[in-house]
Amino acid sequence: MKMKKILLSAILLLSVSVVIAQNSPVPAGYKLEKNDDYKKYEKDILKTIDYLENTPINTQKENRLKAKDFLMEWITGSPDVTIVLSSNIVIFADRNAELLVAFMGGYARYSIQHPEDKESLKGNVAGLKSVIKVYKMGNGIKDDDKVNKLVKTDAKGELEKWTKEQLAKDAKK
C-alpha cells in the first residue's frame, strides 16, 4: 500500500513538471551559433511568438522572459529576417516596452511565412497587428492614446495605408 502511494505521488509529481515545462515554448538547450541553426528553430520561434501574443504580460513571468530572450536572440542573429524599425511606427515603445516585443514578433512571423517579400510594409503591418492584439488583451499594459488610435485605424481597415504613410515620412528624413 505504501509503495502504491509513493508510486502515485511520483507519477503525479512527474505529470505536474511535464505540464509546467510545456508552458514554455522555448526549446531546451537550443543553440544559435551557425546560420543553419536559425532555420532549424523557425517552428519554435513561431510557437514562441504565438505564446507571447496570447499569454497575458502579467502572468508566467519566468516563461515569458525566457520566450522574449529566445525571440530577441533569434531575431538578432537570423540571416533571413531583418526588421526595419521606424520611429513613426513604433510610437508605443516608450509607454509600453512589452509592445515592442509583440511588434518584433509579428514582423518576424510575417518574414518567416513570406520569405519572398523583402519590403518592410507588410512586416510592419503584421507587427502592428500583433501590438493591437496584445494591447487589447490588457493585463499589464498601460492605456495609450497612440495605440488607441492604431486600434481605430485598424478597425476602419486603414492600418496598411497609415503604415505606408509613416514609412514614407521616414524615407524623407
PDB file of C-alpha atoms in Angstrom:
ATOM      1  CA  MET A   1       0.000   0.000   0.000  1.00  0.00           C
ATOM      2  CA  LYS A   2       2.830   2.369   0.911  1.00  0.00           C
ATOM      3  CA  MET A   3       4.583   1.585  -2.363  1.00  0.00           C
ATOM      4  CA  LYS A   4       1.418   2.433  -4.324  1.00  0.00           C
ATOM      5  CA  LYS A   5       1.232   5.842  -2.601  1.00  0.00           C
ATOM      6  CA  ILE A   6       4.881   6.563  -3.346  1.00  0.00           C
ATOM      7  CA  LEU A   7       4.482   5.477  -6.958  1.00  0.00           C
ATOM      8  CA  LEU A   8       1.292   7.513  -7.332  1.00  0.00           C
ATOM      9  CA  SER A   9       2.995  10.548  -5.812  1.00  0.00           C
ATOM     10  CA  ALA A  10       5.962  10.169  -8.160  1.00  0.00           C
ATOM     11  CA  ILE A  11       3.689   9.917 -11.211  1.00  0.00           C
ATOM     12  CA  LEU A  12       1.712  12.958 -10.073  1.00  0.00           C
ATOM     13  CA  LEU A  13       4.891  14.970  -9.498  1.00  0.00           C
ATOM     14  CA  LEU A  14       6.245  13.981 -12.910  1.00  0.00           C
ATOM     15  CA  SER A  15       2.941  14.920 -14.576  1.00  0.00           C
ATOM     16  CA  VAL A  16       2.953  18.345 -12.927  1.00  0.00           C
ATOM     17  CA  SER A  17       6.550  19.017 -14.009  1.00  0.00           C
ATOM     18  CA  VAL A  18       5.755  17.980 -17.601  1.00  0.00           C
ATOM     19  CA  VAL A  19       2.754  20.343 -17.674  1.00  0.00           C
ATOM     20  CA  ILE A  20       4.877  23.197 -16.301  1.00  0.00           C
ATOM     21  CA  ALA A  21       7.602  22.523 -18.865  1.00  0.00           C
ATOM     22  CA  GLN A  22       5.030  22.549 -21.661  1.00  0.00           C
ATOM     23  CA  ASN A  23       4.056  26.128 -20.809  1.00  0.00           C
ATOM     24  CA  SER A  24       7.345  27.348 -22.212  1.00  0.00           C
ATOM     25  CA  PRO A  25       7.685  27.240 -25.999  1.00  0.00           C
ATOM     26  CA  VAL A  26      11.451  27.666 -25.791  1.00  0.00           C
ATOM     27  CA  PRO A  27      13.298  24.506 -26.806  1.00  0.00           C
ATOM     28  CA  ALA A  28      15.565  23.172 -24.101  1.00  0.00           C
ATOM     29  CA  GLY A  29      19.259  23.576 -24.841  1.00  0.00           C
ATOM     30  CA  TYR A  30      18.789  25.492 -28.085  1.00  0.00           C
ATOM     31  CA  LYS A  31      21.928  26.784 -29.791  1.00  0.00           C
ATOM     32  CA  LEU A  32      22.038  29.689 -32.222  1.00  0.00           C
ATOM     33  CA  GLU A  33      25.601  29.642 -33.471  1.00  0.00           C
ATOM     34  CA  LYS A  34      25.543  28.978 -37.230  1.00  0.00           C
ATOM     35  CA  ASN A  35      23.231  30.318 -39.922  1.00  0.00           C
ATOM     36  CA  ASP A  36      21.621  26.867 -40.276  1.00  0.00           C
ATOM     37  CA  ASP A  37      20.597  26.956 -36.609  1.00  0.00           C
ATOM     38  CA  TYR A  38      18.158  29.793 -37.242  1.00  0.00           C
ATOM     39  CA  LYS A  39      16.244  27.938 -39.941  1.00  0.00           C
ATOM     40  CA  LYS A  40      16.104  24.862 -37.702  1.00  0.00           C
ATOM     41  CA  TYR A  41      14.300  26.826 -34.964  1.00  0.00           C
ATOM     42  CA  GLU A  42      11.737  28.652 -37.141  1.00  0.00           C
ATOM     43  CA  LYS A  43       8.829  26.480 -35.947  1.00  0.00           C
ATOM     44  CA  ASP A  44       9.877  27.092 -32.344  1.00  0.00           C
ATOM     45  CA  ILE A  45      10.065  30.834 -32.997  1.00  0.00           C
ATOM     46  CA  LEU A  46       6.550  30.815 -34.442  1.00  0.00           C
ATOM     47  CA  LYS A  47       5.304  28.984 -31.329  1.00  0.00           C
ATOM     48  CA  THR A  48       7.182  31.488 -29.153  1.00  0.00           C
ATOM     49  CA  ILE A  49       5.600  34.437 -30.959  1.00  0.00           C
ATOM     50  CA  ASP A  50       2.137  32.915 -30.533  1.00  0.00           C
ATOM     51  CA  TYR A  51       2.873  32.261 -26.867  1.00  0.00           C
ATOM     52  CA  LEU A  52       3.978  35.863 -26.270  1.00  0.00           C
ATOM     53  CA  GLU A  53       0.914  37.197 -28.108  1.00  0.00           C
ATOM     54  CA  ASN A  54      -1.557  35.009 -26.265  1.00  0.00           C
ATOM     55  CA  THR A  55      -0.120  34.959 -22.757  1.00  0.00           C
ATOM     56  CA  PRO A  56      -1.032  37.987 -20.637  1.00  0.00           C
ATOM     57  CA  ILE A  57       2.000  40.102 -19.798  1.00  0.00           C
ATOM     58  CA  ASN A  58       1.378  39.968 -16.073  1.00  0.00           C
ATOM     59  CA  THR A  59       1.383  36.134 -15.954  1.00  0.00           C
ATOM     60  CA  GLN A  60       4.006  33.391 -16.360  1.00  0.00           C
ATOM     61  CA  LYS A  61       6.777  35.948 -15.935  1.00  0.00           C
ATOM     62  CA  GLU A  62       9.659  33.466 -15.951  1.00  0.00           C
ATOM     63  CA  ASN A  63       8.419  31.658 -19.075  1.00  0.00           C
ATOM     64  CA  ARG A  64       7.688  34.974 -20.797  1.00  0.00           C
ATOM     65  CA  LEU A  65      11.198  36.212 -20.035  1.00  0.00           C
ATOM     66  CA  LYS A  66      12.739  33.045 -21.489  1.00  0.00           C
ATOM     67  CA  ALA A  67      10.495  33.356 -24.540  1.00  0.00           C
ATOM     68  CA  LYS A  68      11.430  37.030 -25.071  1.00  0.00           C
ATOM     69  CA  ASP A  69      15.135  36.229 -24.713  1.00  0.00           C
ATOM     70  CA  PHE A  70      14.869  33.380 -27.226  1.00  0.00           C
ATOM     71  CA  LEU A  71      12.926  35.553 -29.677  1.00  0.00           C
ATOM     72  CA  MET A  72      15.309  38.505 -29.430  1.00  0.00           C
ATOM     73  CA  GLU A  73      18.391  36.287 -29.751  1.00  0.00           C
ATOM     74  CA  TRP A  74      16.875  34.594 -32.795  1.00  0.00           C
ATOM     75  CA  ILE A  75      15.846  37.867 -34.471  1.00  0.00           C
ATOM     76  CA  THR A  76      19.210  39.490 -33.785  1.00  0.00           C
ATOM     77  CA  GLY A  77      21.185  36.677 -35.395  1.00  0.00           C
ATOM     78  CA  SER A  78      18.843  35.466 -38.123  1.00  0.00           C
ATOM     79  CA  PRO A  79      20.379  35.755 -41.585  1.00  0.00           C
ATOM     80  CA  ASP A  80      16.932  35.635 -43.217  1.00  0.00           C
ATOM     81  CA  VAL A  81      14.880  38.068 -41.126  1.00  0.00           C
ATOM     82  CA  THR A  82      15.586  41.776 -40.992  1.00  0.00           C
ATOM     83  CA  ILE A  83      13.240  44.012 -39.041  1.00  0.00           C
ATOM     84  CA  VAL A  84      13.047  47.645 -40.089  1.00  0.00           C
ATOM     85  CA  LEU A  85      12.068  49.839 -37.139  1.00  0.00           C
ATOM     86  CA  SER A  86      10.549  53.217 -37.874  1.00  0.00           C
ATOM     87  CA  SER A  87      10.246  55.823 -35.131  1.00  0.00           C
ATOM     88  CA  ASN A  88       6.972  56.913 -36.762  1.00  0.00           C
ATOM     89  CA  ILE A  89       5.548  53.413 -36.371  1.00  0.00           C
ATOM     90  CA  VAL A  90       6.849  52.197 -33.010  1.00  0.00           C
ATOM     91  CA  ILE A  91       5.080  55.079 -31.263  1.00  0.00           C
ATOM     92  CA  PHE A  92       4.040  52.782 -28.423  1.00  0.00           C
ATOM     93  CA  ALA A  93       7.508  51.721 -27.264  1.00  0.00           C
ATOM     94  CA  ASP A  94       8.060  54.490 -24.711  1.00  0.00           C
ATOM     95  CA  ARG A  95       4.857  53.804 -22.768  1.00  0.00           C
ATOM     96  CA  ASN A  96       4.680  50.003 -23.127  1.00  0.00           C
ATOM     97  CA  ALA A  97       8.039  48.395 -23.869  1.00  0.00           C
ATOM     98  CA  GLU A  98       6.352  44.972 -23.959  1.00  0.00           C
ATOM     99  CA  LEU A  99       4.542  46.050 -27.104  1.00  0.00           C
ATOM    100  CA  LEU A 100       7.866  46.407 -28.911  1.00  0.00           C
ATOM    101  CA  VAL A 101       8.446  42.679 -28.356  1.00  0.00           C
ATOM    102  CA  ALA A 102       4.970  41.998 -29.778  1.00  0.00           C
ATOM    103  CA  PHE A 103       5.756  44.194 -32.794  1.00  0.00           C
ATOM    104  CA  MET A 104       9.040  42.447 -33.489  1.00  0.00           C
ATOM    105  CA  GLY A 105       7.399  39.052 -33.084  1.00  0.00           C
ATOM    106  CA  GLY A 106       4.598  39.867 -35.513  1.00  0.00           C
ATOM    107  CA  TYR A 107       7.074  41.275 -38.018  1.00  0.00           C
ATOM    108  CA  ALA A 108       9.344  38.215 -37.686  1.00  0.00           C
ATOM    109  CA  ARG A 109       6.399  35.832 -38.124  1.00  0.00           C
ATOM    110  CA  TYR A 110       5.409  37.618 -41.340  1.00  0.00           C
ATOM    111  CA  SER A 111       9.006  37.457 -42.601  1.00  0.00           C
ATOM    112  CA  ILE A 112       9.246  33.723 -41.888  1.00  0.00           C
ATOM    113  CA  GLN A 113       5.907  32.997 -43.553  1.00  0.00           C
ATOM    114  CA  HIS A 114       6.610  35.253 -46.567  1.00  0.00           C
ATOM    115  CA  PRO A 115      10.338  34.915 -47.306  1.00  0.00           C
ATOM    116  CA  GLU A 116       9.830  36.257 -50.836  1.00  0.00           C
ATOM    117  CA  ASP A 117       8.593  39.656 -49.553  1.00  0.00           C
ATOM    118  CA  LYS A 118      11.646  41.809 -48.859  1.00  0.00           C
ATOM    119  CA  GLU A 119       9.689  45.064 -48.493  1.00  0.00           C
ATOM    120  CA  SER A 120       9.032  46.348 -44.972  1.00  0.00           C
ATOM    121  CA  LEU A 121       5.404  47.489 -45.385  1.00  0.00           C
ATOM    122  CA  LYS A 122       3.593  44.212 -44.707  1.00  0.00           C
ATOM    123  CA  GLY A 123       6.063  43.217 -41.995  1.00  0.00           C
ATOM    124  CA  ASN A 124       5.333  46.496 -40.224  1.00  0.00           C
ATOM    125  CA  VAL A 125       1.584  45.966 -40.627  1.00  0.00           C
ATOM    126  CA  ALA A 126       1.899  42.445 -39.195  1.00  0.00           C
ATOM    127  CA  GLY A 127       3.918  43.843 -36.295  1.00  0.00           C
ATOM    128  CA  LEU A 128       1.261  46.471 -35.617  1.00  0.00           C
ATOM    129  CA  LYS A 129      -1.499  43.859 -35.708  1.00  0.00           C
ATOM    130  CA  SER A 130       0.407  41.924 -33.019  1.00  0.00           C
ATOM    131  CA  VAL A 131       0.739  45.113 -30.966  1.00  0.00           C
ATOM    132  CA  ILE A 132      -3.007  45.718 -31.255  1.00  0.00           C
ATOM    133  CA  LYS A 133      -3.802  42.137 -30.239  1.00  0.00           C
ATOM    134  CA  VAL A 134      -1.589  42.299 -27.127  1.00  0.00           C
ATOM    135  CA  TYR A 135      -2.805  45.801 -26.267  1.00  0.00           C
ATOM    136  CA  LYS A 136      -6.470  44.804 -26.455  1.00  0.00           C
ATOM    137  CA  MET A 137      -5.772  41.838 -24.161  1.00  0.00           C
ATOM    138  CA  GLY A 138      -4.666  44.310 -21.466  1.00  0.00           C
ATOM    139  CA  ASN A 139      -3.383  42.521 -18.379  1.00  0.00           C
ATOM    140  CA  GLY A 140      -0.380  44.664 -17.559  1.00  0.00           C
ATOM    141  CA  ILE A 141      -0.489  47.088 -20.488  1.00  0.00           C
ATOM    142  CA  LYS A 142      -0.848  50.802 -19.793  1.00  0.00           C
ATOM    143  CA  ASP A 143      -3.572  52.724 -21.595  1.00  0.00           C
ATOM    144  CA  ASP A 144      -2.079  54.643 -24.519  1.00  0.00           C
ATOM    145  CA  ASP A 145      -3.851  57.174 -26.738  1.00  0.00           C
ATOM    146  CA  LYS A 146      -1.452  56.469 -29.617  1.00  0.00           C
ATOM    147  CA  VAL A 147      -2.251  52.765 -29.580  1.00  0.00           C
ATOM    148  CA  ASN A 148      -5.967  53.504 -29.196  1.00  0.00           C
ATOM    149  CA  LYS A 149      -5.686  55.444 -32.481  1.00  0.00           C
ATOM    150  CA  LEU A 150      -3.969  52.458 -34.089  1.00  0.00           C
ATOM    151  CA  VAL A 151      -6.807  50.208 -32.905  1.00  0.00           C
ATOM    152  CA  LYS A 152      -9.352  52.563 -34.515  1.00  0.00           C
ATOM    153  CA  THR A 153      -7.297  52.837 -37.705  1.00  0.00           C
ATOM    154  CA  ASP A 154      -7.176  49.045 -37.941  1.00  0.00           C
ATOM    155  CA  ALA A 155     -10.914  48.755 -37.267  1.00  0.00           C
ATOM    156  CA  LYS A 156     -11.535  51.087 -40.219  1.00  0.00           C
ATOM    157  CA  GLY A 157      -9.342  48.891 -42.435  1.00  0.00           C
ATOM    158  CA  GLU A 158      -6.782  51.661 -42.855  1.00  0.00           C
ATOM    159  CA  LEU A 159      -3.788  50.261 -40.970  1.00  0.00           C
ATOM    160  CA  GLU A 160      -1.790  49.445 -44.109  1.00  0.00           C
ATOM    161  CA  LYS A 161      -2.442  52.932 -45.552  1.00  0.00           C
ATOM    162  CA  TRP A 162      -1.353  54.568 -42.273  1.00  0.00           C
ATOM    163  CA  THR A 163       1.764  52.398 -42.127  1.00  0.00           C
ATOM    164  CA  LYS A 164       2.692  53.268 -45.703  1.00  0.00           C
ATOM    165  CA  GLU A 165       2.354  56.986 -44.882  1.00  0.00           C
ATOM    166  CA  GLN A 166       4.599  56.615 -41.827  1.00  0.00           C
ATOM    167  CA  LEU A 167       7.262  54.747 -43.788  1.00  0.00           C
ATOM    168  CA  ALA A 168       7.159  57.474 -46.460  1.00  0.00           C
ATOM    169  CA  LYS A 169       7.781  60.102 -43.754  1.00  0.00           C
ATOM    170  CA  ASP A 170      10.829  58.134 -42.613  1.00  0.00           C
ATOM    171  CA  ALA A 171      12.133  57.911 -46.188  1.00  0.00           C
ATOM    172  CA  LYS A 172      12.048  61.725 -46.444  1.00  0.00           C
ATOM    173  CA  LYS A 173      14.254  62.152 -43.369  1.00  0.00           C
TER     174      LYS A 173
END
